[in-house]
Amino acid sequence: MGIADFAIEIPTHKVSVDEMSRQSGQDVDKLTEIIPAGRISVLAPDQTSWSIGRDAAAKLLAQNPVPRDEIGLVVYAGSSEWGTPFWSPAAKIALELGIHNAHCYELSNFCNAGTAALAIADEQVRAGKHGAALVIISDRLSQLVDYSTGYVELFNFADGAAAVLVAPEARYEVRASALRTDPVWVDYYYGELAGGRVRVERTAKRDGLGEAFTENFTSLTRSVLEEAGVSADEVAYYLVTHGNQDLHRDYLDAMGAGPDRSVFNYDADGHMGGVDPLIALESLERDGRLSAGDVVVIATAGSGFSWGVMAVEMR
């Protein structure tokens, strides 16, 4: 039981740090420290977050011709800002892909939503409630950032999507997972309507969030590994959301893992929310760096603030 396969869709349009600098007044060198790639992928004018999620799902189902009537669950996971209010992107994707017997709904947990949705889907397929489940992880994070606000820690927010098929015949068995929210940070970031669009705002800058990231990631990971019966030294790779390189490295240090036991794609693109670890997993597969029996930890975090950790074993 677990992840049978996955597919990723990345928009081809880009926004450069030079353009961000023009809009924000921030120094290009400072922005390049946050965005080493020098650019981020963003939706084209004719794209939406749900449409690239659909494209990822269509690619996935073309690779895995599972009967549509076996898919009993379609979950669209992201940050709650779908672009069209009072509307279901999960149902729209199901309609366009010919999935007519599934329960379709959205799960909002920001950049942690993908892990949360995969944990739910795995539990339901494992319990025999559905023959298979489809999880779409997609966000339009770049469109929520107003560069003029100067919140440079958000300037790496990019757009991207992934689709994951959860089924009994799995390439990656889910060994264990855990999720947690620390609500004291709930009001730190919030959305605000401005000029007909939703943009992310922040309250006064507070210390301690970095420590909370490392503490929650570390404790959840230890709990998951204990449940899975795997030691930290036995984990082949730790794959982390690409929000902040320093926090990424702090987590690895806390787990006693060097950078060679993770994937750093900061030079390739921006932060695509819950899609980041799947891009990292895809790169491990492409480079032939995984073998049967390898345990991979997926660690995600999102506003709220929530953390999620999942241990999967390659079959």
PDB file of C-alpha atoms in Angstrom:
ATOM      1  CA  MET A   1       0.000   0.000   0.000  1.00  0.00           C
ATOM      2  CA  GLY A   2       1.215   3.481  -0.749  1.00  0.00           C
ATOM      3  CA  ILE A   3       2.438   5.583  -3.666  1.00  0.00           C
ATOM      4  CA  ALA A   4       1.994   3.676  -6.916  1.00  0.00           C
ATOM      5  CA  ASP A   5       3.360   6.505  -9.093  1.00  0.00           C
ATOM      6  CA  PHE A   6       3.466  10.277  -9.411  1.00  0.00           C
ATOM      7  CA  ALA A   7       3.857  12.957 -12.057  1.00  0.00           C
ATOM      8  CA  ILE A   8       4.899  16.606 -11.936  1.00  0.00           C
ATOM      9  CA  GLU A   9       3.874  19.654 -13.966  1.00  0.00           C
ATOM     10  CA  ILE A  10       5.968  22.827 -13.879  1.00  0.00           C
ATOM     11  CA  PRO A  11       4.897  25.980 -15.771  1.00  0.00           C
ATOM     12  CA  THR A  12       7.316  27.279 -18.382  1.00  0.00           C
ATOM     13  CA  HIS A  13       6.899  30.986 -17.587  1.00  0.00           C
ATOM     14  CA  LYS A  14       9.518  32.584 -15.331  1.00  0.00           C
ATOM     15  CA  VAL A  15       9.958  35.642 -13.148  1.00  0.00           C
ATOM     16  CA  SER A  16      13.567  36.731 -12.619  1.00  0.00           C
ATOM     17  CA  VAL A  17      15.190  38.267  -9.565  1.00  0.00           C
ATOM     18  CA  ASP A  18      15.833  41.330 -11.736  1.00  0.00           C
ATOM     19  CA  GLU A  19      12.082  41.797 -12.196  1.00  0.00           C
ATOM     20  CA  MET A  20      11.489  41.211  -8.479  1.00  0.00           C
ATOM     21  CA  SER A  21      14.140  43.813  -7.709  1.00  0.00           C
ATOM     22  CA  ARG A  22      12.441  46.355  -9.991  1.00  0.00           C
ATOM     23  CA  GLN A  23       9.079  45.782  -8.289  1.00  0.00           C
ATOM     24  CA  SER A  24      10.358  45.627  -4.721  1.00  0.00           C
ATOM     25  CA  GLY A  25      13.396  47.887  -4.629  1.00  0.00           C
ATOM     26  CA  GLN A  26      15.356  45.040  -3.033  1.00  0.00           C
ATOM     27  CA  ASP A  27      18.972  44.422  -4.026  1.00  0.00           C
ATOM     28  CA  VAL A  28      19.435  41.726  -6.681  1.00  0.00           C
ATOM     29  CA  ASP A  29      22.296  40.113  -4.766  1.00  0.00           C
ATOM     30  CA  LYS A  30      20.119  39.825  -1.663  1.00  0.00           C
ATOM     31  CA  LEU A  31      17.317  38.242  -3.695  1.00  0.00           C
ATOM     32  CA  THR A  32      19.740  35.814  -5.340  1.00  0.00           C
ATOM     33  CA  GLU A  33      20.711  34.551  -1.879  1.00  0.00           C
ATOM     34  CA  ILE A  34      17.049  33.625  -1.345  1.00  0.00           C
ATOM     35  CA  ILE A  35      16.536  32.417  -4.933  1.00  0.00           C
ATOM     36  CA  PRO A  36      19.854  30.924  -6.113  1.00  0.00           C
ATOM     37  CA  ALA A  37      18.233  29.895  -9.393  1.00  0.00           C
ATOM     38  CA  GLY A  38      17.808  33.578 -10.235  1.00  0.00           C
ATOM     39  CA  ARG A  39      14.211  32.952 -11.276  1.00  0.00           C
ATOM     40  CA  ILE A  40      11.034  31.097 -10.322  1.00  0.00           C
ATOM     41  CA  SER A  41       8.458  29.221 -12.404  1.00  0.00           C
ATOM     42  CA  VAL A  42       5.058  30.897 -12.618  1.00  0.00           C
ATOM     43  CA  LEU A  43       1.741  30.205 -14.295  1.00  0.00           C
ATOM     44  CA  ALA A  44       1.349  31.307 -17.886  1.00  0.00           C
ATOM     45  CA  PRO A  45      -1.596  33.658 -18.623  1.00  0.00           C
ATOM     46  CA  ASP A  46      -3.682  30.743 -19.894  1.00  0.00           C
ATOM     47  CA  GLN A  47      -2.902  28.488 -16.915  1.00  0.00           C
ATOM     48  CA  THR A  48      -4.474  28.092 -13.484  1.00  0.00           C
ATOM     49  CA  SER A  49      -3.428  26.063 -10.467  1.00  0.00           C
ATOM     50  CA  TRP A  50      -6.189  23.545 -11.135  1.00  0.00           C
ATOM     51  CA  SER A  51      -5.306  23.233 -14.838  1.00  0.00           C
ATOM     52  CA  ILE A  52      -1.670  22.332 -14.161  1.00  0.00           C
ATOM     53  CA  GLY A  53      -2.932  19.924 -11.489  1.00  0.00           C
ATOM     54  CA  ARG A  54      -5.172  18.365 -14.122  1.00  0.00           C
ATOM     55  CA  ASP A  55      -2.252  18.145 -16.554  1.00  0.00           C
ATOM     56  CA  ALA A  56      -0.114  16.385 -13.945  1.00  0.00           C
ATOM     57  CA  ALA A  57      -2.961  13.968 -13.204  1.00  0.00           C
ATOM     58  CA  ALA A  58      -3.578  13.298 -16.915  1.00  0.00           C
ATOM     59  CA  LYS A  59       0.108  12.497 -17.372  1.00  0.00           C
ATOM     60  CA  LEU A  60       0.017  10.209 -14.331  1.00  0.00           C
ATOM     61  CA  LEU A  61      -3.037   8.275 -15.507  1.00  0.00           C
ATOM     62  CA  ALA A  62      -1.585   7.928 -19.011  1.00  0.00           C
ATOM     63  CA  GLN A  63       1.415   6.236 -17.394  1.00  0.00           C
ATOM     64  CA  ASN A  64      -0.839   4.107 -15.179  1.00  0.00           C
ATOM     65  CA  PRO A  65      -4.048   3.071 -16.965  1.00  0.00           C
ATOM     66  CA  VAL A  66      -5.989   2.328 -13.770  1.00  0.00           C
ATOM     67  CA  PRO A  67      -9.736   1.890 -14.448  1.00  0.00           C
ATOM     68  CA  ARG A  68     -11.435   5.168 -13.635  1.00  0.00           C
ATOM     69  CA  ASP A  69     -14.156   3.451 -11.610  1.00  0.00           C
ATOM     70  CA  GLU A  70     -11.507   2.105  -9.212  1.00  0.00           C
ATOM     71  CA  ILE A  71     -10.551   5.645  -8.192  1.00  0.00           C
ATOM     72  CA  GLY A  72     -12.838   6.325  -5.253  1.00  0.00           C
ATOM     73  CA  LEU A  73     -11.149   9.430  -3.899  1.00  0.00           C
ATOM     74  CA  VAL A  74      -9.827  12.621  -5.524  1.00  0.00           C
ATOM     75  CA  VAL A  75      -8.210  15.132  -3.171  1.00  0.00           C
ATOM     76  CA  TYR A  76      -6.908  18.535  -4.264  1.00  0.00           C
ATOM     77  CA  ALA A  77      -4.334  19.668  -1.728  1.00  0.00           C
ATOM     78  CA  GLY A  78      -2.946  23.170  -1.380  1.00  0.00           C
ATOM     79  CA  SER A  79      -3.259  26.550   0.292  1.00  0.00           C
ATOM     80  CA  SER A  80      -7.017  27.171  -0.072  1.00  0.00           C
ATOM     81  CA  GLU A  81      -6.623  29.928  -2.704  1.00  0.00           C
ATOM     82  CA  TRP A  82      -7.800  28.114  -5.836  1.00  0.00           C
ATOM     83  CA  GLY A  83      -8.442  31.247  -7.906  1.00  0.00           C
ATOM     84  CA  THR A  84     -12.194  30.659  -8.216  1.00  0.00           C
ATOM     85  CA  PRO A  85     -14.126  30.968  -4.934  1.00  0.00           C
ATOM     86  CA  PHE A  86     -16.912  28.628  -3.798  1.00  0.00           C
ATOM     87  CA  TRP A  87     -15.850  25.981  -6.330  1.00  0.00           C
ATOM     88  CA  SER A  88     -14.223  22.534  -6.308  1.00  0.00           C
ATOM     89  CA  PRO A  89     -11.034  22.048  -8.361  1.00  0.00           C
ATOM     90  CA  ALA A  90     -11.013  18.376  -7.301  1.00  0.00           C
ATOM     91  CA  ALA A  91     -14.412  17.817  -8.888  1.00  0.00           C
ATOM     92  CA  LYS A  92     -13.418  19.736 -12.029  1.00  0.00           C
ATOM     93  CA  ILE A  93     -10.311  17.594 -12.484  1.00  0.00           C
ATOM     94  CA  ALA A  94     -12.330  14.421 -11.911  1.00  0.00           C
ATOM     95  CA  LEU A  95     -14.838  15.520 -14.547  1.00  0.00           C
ATOM     96  CA  GLU A  96     -12.161  16.270 -17.138  1.00  0.00           C
ATOM     97  CA  LEU A  97     -10.405  12.946 -16.501  1.00  0.00           C
ATOM     98  CA  GLY A  98     -13.585  10.876 -16.642  1.00  0.00           C
ATOM     99  CA  ILE A  99     -13.651   9.931 -12.948  1.00  0.00           C
ATOM    100  CA  HIS A 100     -17.342   9.792 -12.021  1.00  0.00           C
ATOM    101  CA  ASN A 101     -17.595   7.554  -8.931  1.00  0.00           C
ATOM    102  CA  ALA A 102     -15.176   9.248  -6.563  1.00  0.00           C
ATOM    103  CA  HIS A 103     -15.583  11.499  -3.549  1.00  0.00           C
ATOM    104  CA  CYS A 104     -13.876  14.750  -4.543  1.00  0.00           C
ATOM    105  CA  TYR A 105     -12.825  17.426  -2.110  1.00  0.00           C
ATOM    106  CA  GLU A 106     -10.140  19.971  -1.223  1.00  0.00           C
ATOM    107  CA  LEU A 107      -7.692  19.843   1.648  1.00  0.00           C
ATOM    108  CA  SER A 108      -6.162  23.127   2.790  1.00  0.00           C
ATOM    109  CA  ASN A 109      -3.020  22.847   4.914  1.00  0.00           C
ATOM    110  CA  PHE A 110      -0.755  25.117   2.874  1.00  0.00           C
ATOM    111  CA  CYS A 111       2.634  23.582   1.979  1.00  0.00           C
ATOM    112  CA  ASN A 112       1.880  20.666   4.314  1.00  0.00           C
ATOM    113  CA  ALA A 113      -1.343  19.755   2.493  1.00  0.00           C
ATOM    114  CA  GLY A 114       0.232  17.168   0.193  1.00  0.00           C
ATOM    115  CA  THR A 115       1.557  15.036   3.040  1.00  0.00           C
ATOM    116  CA  ALA A 116      -1.734  15.324   4.904  1.00  0.00           C
ATOM    117  CA  ALA A 117      -3.725  14.289   1.821  1.00  0.00           C
ATOM    118  CA  LEU A 118      -1.412  11.353   1.095  1.00  0.00           C
ATOM    119  CA  ALA A 119      -1.746  10.124   4.685  1.00  0.00           C
ATOM    120  CA  ILE A 120      -5.559  10.249   4.436  1.00  0.00           C
ATOM    121  CA  ALA A 121      -5.620   8.602   1.009  1.00  0.00           C
ATOM    122  CA  ASP A 122      -3.259   5.836   2.129  1.00  0.00           C
ATOM    123  CA  GLU A 123      -5.348   5.104   5.220  1.00  0.00           C
ATOM    124  CA  GLN A 124      -8.558   4.854   3.195  1.00  0.00           C
ATOM    125  CA  VAL A 125      -7.104   2.657   0.446  1.00  0.00           C
ATOM    126  CA  ARG A 126      -5.412   0.506   3.094  1.00  0.00           C
ATOM    127  CA  ALA A 127      -8.769   0.090   4.852  1.00  0.00           C
ATOM    128  CA  GLY A 128     -10.368  -1.094   1.607  1.00  0.00           C
ATOM    129  CA  LYS A 129     -12.687   1.904   1.245  1.00  0.00           C
ATOM    130  CA  HIS A 130     -11.330   2.663  -2.255  1.00  0.00           C
ATOM    131  CA  GLY A 131      -9.532   0.680  -4.899  1.00  0.00           C
ATOM    132  CA  ALA A 132      -7.273   3.673  -5.559  1.00  0.00           C
ATOM    133  CA  ALA A 133      -7.026   7.362  -4.764  1.00  0.00           C
ATOM    134  CA  LEU A 134      -5.751  10.368  -6.693  1.00  0.00           C
ATOM    135  CA  VAL A 135      -4.057  13.210  -4.818  1.00  0.00           C
ATOM    136  CA  ILE A 136      -3.345  16.450  -6.678  1.00  0.00           C
ATOM    137  CA  ILE A 137      -0.945  18.892  -5.002  1.00  0.00           C
ATOM    138  CA  SER A 138      -1.092  22.294  -6.645  1.00  0.00           C
ATOM    139  CA  ASP A 139      -0.716  25.947  -5.726  1.00  0.00           C
ATOM    140  CA  ARG A 140      -0.345  29.354  -7.315  1.00  0.00           C
ATOM    141  CA  LEU A 141       1.928  30.655  -4.597  1.00  0.00           C
ATOM    142  CA  SER A 142       3.677  33.232  -6.771  1.00  0.00           C
ATOM    143  CA  GLN A 143       0.390  35.049  -7.365  1.00  0.00           C
ATOM    144  CA  LEU A 144      -0.125  35.528  -3.627  1.00  0.00           C
ATOM    145  CA  VAL A 145       3.084  37.515  -3.173  1.00  0.00           C
ATOM    146  CA  ASP A 146       3.156  41.270  -3.637  1.00  0.00           C
ATOM    147  CA  TYR A 147       6.827  42.114  -4.130  1.00  0.00           C
ATOM    148  CA  SER A 148       6.228  45.702  -3.017  1.00  0.00           C
ATOM    149  CA  THR A 149       5.541  44.503   0.551  1.00  0.00           C
ATOM    150  CA  GLY A 150       9.218  43.631   0.954  1.00  0.00           C
ATOM    151  CA  TYR A 151       8.598  40.243   2.571  1.00  0.00           C
ATOM    152  CA  VAL A 152      11.662  38.813   0.880  1.00  0.00           C
ATOM    153  CA  GLU A 153      11.314  35.441   2.626  1.00  0.00           C
ATOM    154  CA  LEU A 154       8.265  34.868   0.399  1.00  0.00           C
ATOM    155  CA  PHE A 155       9.853  35.921  -2.885  1.00  0.00           C
ATOM    156  CA  ASN A 156      10.856  32.319  -3.681  1.00  0.00           C
ATOM    157  CA  PHE A 157       7.175  31.269  -3.829  1.00  0.00           C
ATOM    158  CA  ALA A 158       6.679  29.602  -7.227  1.00  0.00           C
ATOM    159  CA  ASP A 159       3.918  27.660  -9.012  1.00  0.00           C
ATOM    160  CA  GLY A 160       3.828  23.942  -9.694  1.00  0.00           C
ATOM    161  CA  ALA A 161       1.747  20.786  -9.415  1.00  0.00           C
ATOM    162  CA  ALA A 162       2.069  17.076  -8.783  1.00  0.00           C
ATOM    163  CA  ALA A 163      -0.359  14.187  -8.984  1.00  0.00           C
ATOM    164  CA  VAL A 164       0.053  11.033  -6.914  1.00  0.00           C
ATOM    165  CA  LEU A 165      -1.698   7.694  -7.389  1.00  0.00           C
ATOM    166  CA  VAL A 166      -2.252   5.815  -4.129  1.00  0.00           C
ATOM    167  CA  ALA A 167      -2.998   2.122  -4.665  1.00  0.00           C
ATOM    168  CA  PRO A 168      -2.389  -1.364  -3.225  1.00  0.00           C
ATOM    169  CA  GLU A 169       0.365  -2.104  -5.755  1.00  0.00           C
ATOM    170  CA  ALA A 170       2.826   0.556  -4.638  1.00  0.00           C
ATOM    171  CA  ARG A 171       6.303   1.569  -5.732  1.00  0.00           C
ATOM    172  CA  TYR A 172       6.711   3.286  -2.372  1.00  0.00           C
ATOM    173  CA  GLU A 173       5.080   1.631   0.623  1.00  0.00           C
ATOM    174  CA  VAL A 174       3.987   4.083   3.296  1.00  0.00           C
ATOM    175  CA  ARG A 175       5.626   2.793   6.479  1.00  0.00           C
ATOM    176  CA  ALA A 176       4.393   5.519   8.853  1.00  0.00           C
ATOM    177  CA  SER A 177       3.340   9.157   8.964  1.00  0.00           C
ATOM    178  CA  ALA A 178       2.597  11.887  11.506  1.00  0.00           C
ATOM    179  CA  LEU A 179       1.227  15.437  11.397  1.00  0.00           C
ATOM    180  CA  ARG A 180       1.194  18.268  13.906  1.00  0.00           C
ATOM    181  CA  THR A 181       0.161  21.935  14.159  1.00  0.00           C
ATOM    182  CA  ASP A 182       1.615  24.562  16.487  1.00  0.00           C
ATOM    183  CA  PRO A 183      -1.249  27.101  16.603  1.00  0.00           C
ATOM    184  CA  VAL A 184       0.734  29.865  18.322  1.00  0.00           C
ATOM    185  CA  TRP A 185       1.914  30.853  14.821  1.00  0.00           C
ATOM    186  CA  VAL A 186      -1.575  30.939  13.267  1.00  0.00           C
ATOM    187  CA  ASP A 187      -1.744  34.726  12.832  1.00  0.00           C
ATOM    188  CA  TYR A 188       1.830  35.263  11.657  1.00  0.00           C
ATOM    189  CA  TYR A 189       0.905  35.113   7.951  1.00  0.00           C
ATOM    190  CA  TYR A 190      -2.563  35.759   6.583  1.00  0.00           C
ATOM    191  CA  GLY A 191      -4.286  36.620   3.329  1.00  0.00           C
ATOM    192  CA  GLU A 192      -5.718  40.011   2.506  1.00  0.00           C
ATOM    193  CA  LEU A 193      -7.823  41.225  -0.414  1.00  0.00           C
ATOM    194  CA  ALA A 194      -6.044  44.068  -2.186  1.00  0.00           C
ATOM    195  CA  GLY A 195      -6.710  45.401  -5.655  1.00  0.00           C
ATOM    196  CA  GLY A 196      -8.986  42.502  -6.516  1.00  0.00           C
ATOM    197  CA  ARG A 197      -6.421  39.831  -5.595  1.00  0.00           C
ATOM    198  CA  VAL A 198      -5.417  37.875  -2.524  1.00  0.00           C
ATOM    199  CA  ARG A 199      -1.947  38.653  -1.240  1.00  0.00           C
ATOM    200  CA  VAL A 200      -0.018  37.290   1.723  1.00  0.00           C
ATOM    201  CA  GLU A 201       0.569  39.686   4.605  1.00  0.00           C
ATOM    202  CA  ARG A 202       2.587  39.260   7.781  1.00  0.00           C
ATOM    203  CA  THR A 203       2.282  40.571  11.311  1.00  0.00           C
ATOM    204  CA  ALA A 204       5.308  42.024  13.101  1.00  0.00           C
ATOM    205  CA  LYS A 205       8.388  39.855  12.632  1.00  0.00           C
ATOM    206  CA  ARG A 206       8.841  37.354  15.468  1.00  0.00           C
ATOM    207  CA  ASP A 207      11.742  35.233  16.571  1.00  0.00           C
ATOM    208  CA  GLY A 208      11.462  31.503  17.132  1.00  0.00           C
ATOM    209  CA  LEU A 209       9.871  30.164  13.967  1.00  0.00           C
ATOM    210  CA  GLY A 210      13.153  28.677  12.739  1.00  0.00           C
ATOM    211  CA  GLU A 211      13.582  26.810  16.005  1.00  0.00           C
ATOM    212  CA  ALA A 212       9.970  25.618  15.802  1.00  0.00           C
ATOM    213  CA  PHE A 213      10.636  24.242  12.314  1.00  0.00           C
ATOM    214  CA  THR A 214      13.630  22.202  13.421  1.00  0.00           C
ATOM    215  CA  GLU A 215      12.031  21.020  16.661  1.00  0.00           C
ATOM    216  CA  ASN A 216       8.783  19.877  15.034  1.00  0.00           C
ATOM    217  CA  PHE A 217      10.481  18.276  12.040  1.00  0.00           C
ATOM    218  CA  THR A 218      12.923  16.420  14.295  1.00  0.00           C
ATOM    219  CA  SER A 219      10.426  15.169  16.864  1.00  0.00           C
ATOM    220  CA  LEU A 220       7.899  14.091  14.230  1.00  0.00           C
ATOM    221  CA  THR A 221      10.601  12.298  12.247  1.00  0.00           C
ATOM    222  CA  ARG A 222      11.783  10.387  15.304  1.00  0.00           C
ATOM    223  CA  SER A 223       8.207   9.399  16.082  1.00  0.00           C
ATOM    224  CA  VAL A 224       7.611   8.206  12.509  1.00  0.00           C
ATOM    225  CA  LEU A 225      10.868   6.247  12.372  1.00  0.00           C
ATOM    226  CA  GLU A 226      10.099   4.585  15.707  1.00  0.00           C
ATOM    227  CA  GLU A 227       6.700   3.491  14.380  1.00  0.00           C
ATOM    228  CA  ALA A 228       8.306   2.237  11.164  1.00  0.00           C
ATOM    229  CA  GLY A 229      11.030   0.383  13.066  1.00  0.00           C
ATOM    230  CA  VAL A 230      13.766   2.260  11.214  1.00  0.00           C
ATOM    231  CA  SER A 231      16.724   4.101  12.720  1.00  0.00           C
ATOM    232  CA  ALA A 232      17.779   7.559  11.557  1.00  0.00           C
ATOM    233  CA  ASP A 233      21.002   6.086  10.195  1.00  0.00           C
ATOM    234  CA  GLU A 234      19.005   3.663   8.029  1.00  0.00           C
ATOM    235  CA  VAL A 235      17.170   6.444   6.185  1.00  0.00           C
ATOM    236  CA  ALA A 236      18.560   6.768   2.682  1.00  0.00           C
ATOM    237  CA  TYR A 237      17.291  10.308   2.049  1.00  0.00           C
ATOM    238  CA  TYR A 238      15.458  13.120   3.834  1.00  0.00           C
ATOM    239  CA  LEU A 239      13.414  15.181   1.336  1.00  0.00           C
ATOM    240  CA  VAL A 240      12.236  18.570   2.584  1.00  0.00           C
ATOM    241  CA  THR A 241      10.065  21.441   1.367  1.00  0.00           C
ATOM    242  CA  HIS A 242      12.324  24.100  -0.162  1.00  0.00           C
ATOM    243  CA  GLY A 243      11.218  27.118   1.828  1.00  0.00           C
ATOM    244  CA  ASN A 244      14.559  27.936   3.411  1.00  0.00           C
ATOM    245  CA  GLN A 245      17.996  26.396   2.835  1.00  0.00           C
ATOM    246  CA  ASP A 246      19.246  27.106   6.351  1.00  0.00           C
ATOM    247  CA  LEU A 247      16.260  25.370   7.969  1.00  0.00           C
ATOM    248  CA  HIS A 248      16.708  22.468   5.549  1.00  0.00           C
ATOM    249  CA  ARG A 249      20.323  22.033   6.685  1.00  0.00           C
ATOM    250  CA  ASP A 250      19.430  22.502  10.374  1.00  0.00           C
ATOM    251  CA  TYR A 251      16.946  19.632  10.119  1.00  0.00           C
ATOM    252  CA  LEU A 252      19.512  17.379   8.462  1.00  0.00           C
ATOM    253  CA  ASP A 253      22.057  18.244  11.155  1.00  0.00           C
ATOM    254  CA  ALA A 254      19.536  17.417  13.878  1.00  0.00           C
ATOM    255  CA  MET A 255      18.920  14.023  12.261  1.00  0.00           C
ATOM    256  CA  GLY A 256      22.655  13.345  11.940  1.00  0.00           C
ATOM    257  CA  ALA A 257      22.478  13.406   8.133  1.00  0.00           C
ATOM    258  CA  GLY A 258      24.804  15.178   5.731  1.00  0.00           C
ATOM    259  CA  PRO A 259      23.669  17.081   2.640  1.00  0.00           C
ATOM    260  CA  ASP A 260      24.464  13.994   0.527  1.00  0.00           C
ATOM    261  CA  ARG A 261      21.416  12.335   2.113  1.00  0.00           C
ATOM    262  CA  SER A 262      19.039  14.967   0.804  1.00  0.00           C
ATOM    263  CA  VAL A 263      18.334  16.822  -2.438  1.00  0.00           C
ATOM    264  CA  PHE A 264      18.933  20.561  -2.843  1.00  0.00           C
ATOM    265  CA  ASN A 265      17.114  21.944  -5.873  1.00  0.00           C
ATOM    266  CA  TYR A 266      17.402  25.594  -4.890  1.00  0.00           C
ATOM    267  CA  ASP A 267      19.555  26.278  -7.954  1.00  0.00           C
ATOM    268  CA  ALA A 268      16.820  24.930 -10.231  1.00  0.00           C
ATOM    269  CA  ASP A 269      13.681  26.823  -9.222  1.00  0.00           C
ATOM    270  CA  GLY A 270      11.680  28.376  -6.392  1.00  0.00           C
ATOM    271  CA  HIS A 271       9.584  26.898  -3.608  1.00  0.00           C
ATOM    272  CA  MET A 272       6.569  24.997  -4.994  1.00  0.00           C
ATOM    273  CA  GLY A 273       4.920  24.082  -1.710  1.00  0.00           C
ATOM    274  CA  GLY A 274       4.154  20.407  -1.182  1.00  0.00           C
ATOM    275  CA  VAL A 275       5.476  19.592  -4.661  1.00  0.00           C
ATOM    276  CA  ASP A 276       9.102  20.159  -3.579  1.00  0.00           C
ATOM    277  CA  PRO A 277       9.768  16.693  -2.049  1.00  0.00           C
ATOM    278  CA  LEU A 278       8.250  14.938  -5.065  1.00  0.00           C
ATOM    279  CA  ILE A 279      10.524  16.912  -7.402  1.00  0.00           C
ATOM    280  CA  ALA A 280      13.407  15.743  -5.212  1.00  0.00           C
ATOM    281  CA  LEU A 281      12.168  12.141  -5.343  1.00  0.00           C
ATOM    282  CA  GLU A 282      11.886  12.352  -9.125  1.00  0.00           C
ATOM    283  CA  SER A 283      15.489  13.554  -9.347  1.00  0.00           C
ATOM    284  CA  LEU A 284      16.681  10.639  -7.184  1.00  0.00           C
ATOM    285  CA  GLU A 285      14.894   8.217  -9.516  1.00  0.00           C
ATOM    286  CA  ARG A 286      16.244   9.913 -12.631  1.00  0.00           C
ATOM    287  CA  ASP A 287      19.809   9.743 -11.310  1.00  0.00           C
ATOM    288  CA  GLY A 288      19.479   6.085 -10.299  1.00  0.00           C
ATOM    289  CA  ARG A 289      20.195   6.873  -6.654  1.00  0.00           C
ATOM    290  CA  LEU A 290      17.445   4.665  -5.175  1.00  0.00           C
ATOM    291  CA  SER A 291      17.326   0.912  -4.659  1.00  0.00           C
ATOM    292  CA  ALA A 292      14.679  -1.511  -3.426  1.00  0.00           C
ATOM    293  CA  GLY A 293      14.462  -1.376   0.347  1.00  0.00           C
ATOM    294  CA  ASP A 294      15.610   2.252   0.620  1.00  0.00           C
ATOM    295  CA  VAL A 295      13.627   4.265   3.148  1.00  0.00           C
ATOM    296  CA  VAL A 296      12.939   7.891   2.239  1.00  0.00           C
ATOM    297  CA  VAL A 297      11.568  10.485   4.656  1.00  0.00           C
ATOM    298  CA  ILE A 298       9.330  13.213   3.232  1.00  0.00           C
ATOM    299  CA  ALA A 299       9.129  16.262   5.506  1.00  0.00           C
ATOM    300  CA  THR A 300       6.820  19.196   4.765  1.00  0.00           C
ATOM    301  CA  ALA A 301       5.696  22.311   6.589  1.00  0.00           C
ATOM    302  CA  GLY A 302       3.143  25.001   5.909  1.00  0.00           C
ATOM    303  CA  SER A 303       1.591  28.148   7.285  1.00  0.00           C
ATOM    304  CA  GLY A 304      -0.603  27.721  10.284  1.00  0.00           C
ATOM    305  CA  PHE A 305       1.941  26.339  11.179  1.00  0.00           C
ATOM    306  CA  SER A 306       1.723  22.616  10.434  1.00  0.00           C
ATOM    307  CA  TRP A 307       4.368  19.965   9.930  1.00  0.00           C
ATOM    308  CA  GLY A 308       4.093  16.521   8.348  1.00  0.00           C
ATOM    309  CA  VAL A 309       6.519  13.631   8.057  1.00  0.00           C
ATOM    310  CA  MET A 310       6.047  10.418   6.067  1.00  0.00           C
ATOM    311  CA  ALA A 311       8.445   7.479   5.747  1.00  0.00           C
ATOM    312  CA  VAL A 312       8.163   5.463   2.530  1.00  0.00           C
ATOM    313  CA  GLU A 313      10.095   2.403   1.399  1.00  0.00           C
ATOM    314  CA  MET A 314      10.947   1.770  -2.217  1.00  0.00           C
ATOM    315  CA  ARG A 315       9.686  -1.677  -3.323  1.00  0.00           C
TER     316      ARG A 315
END
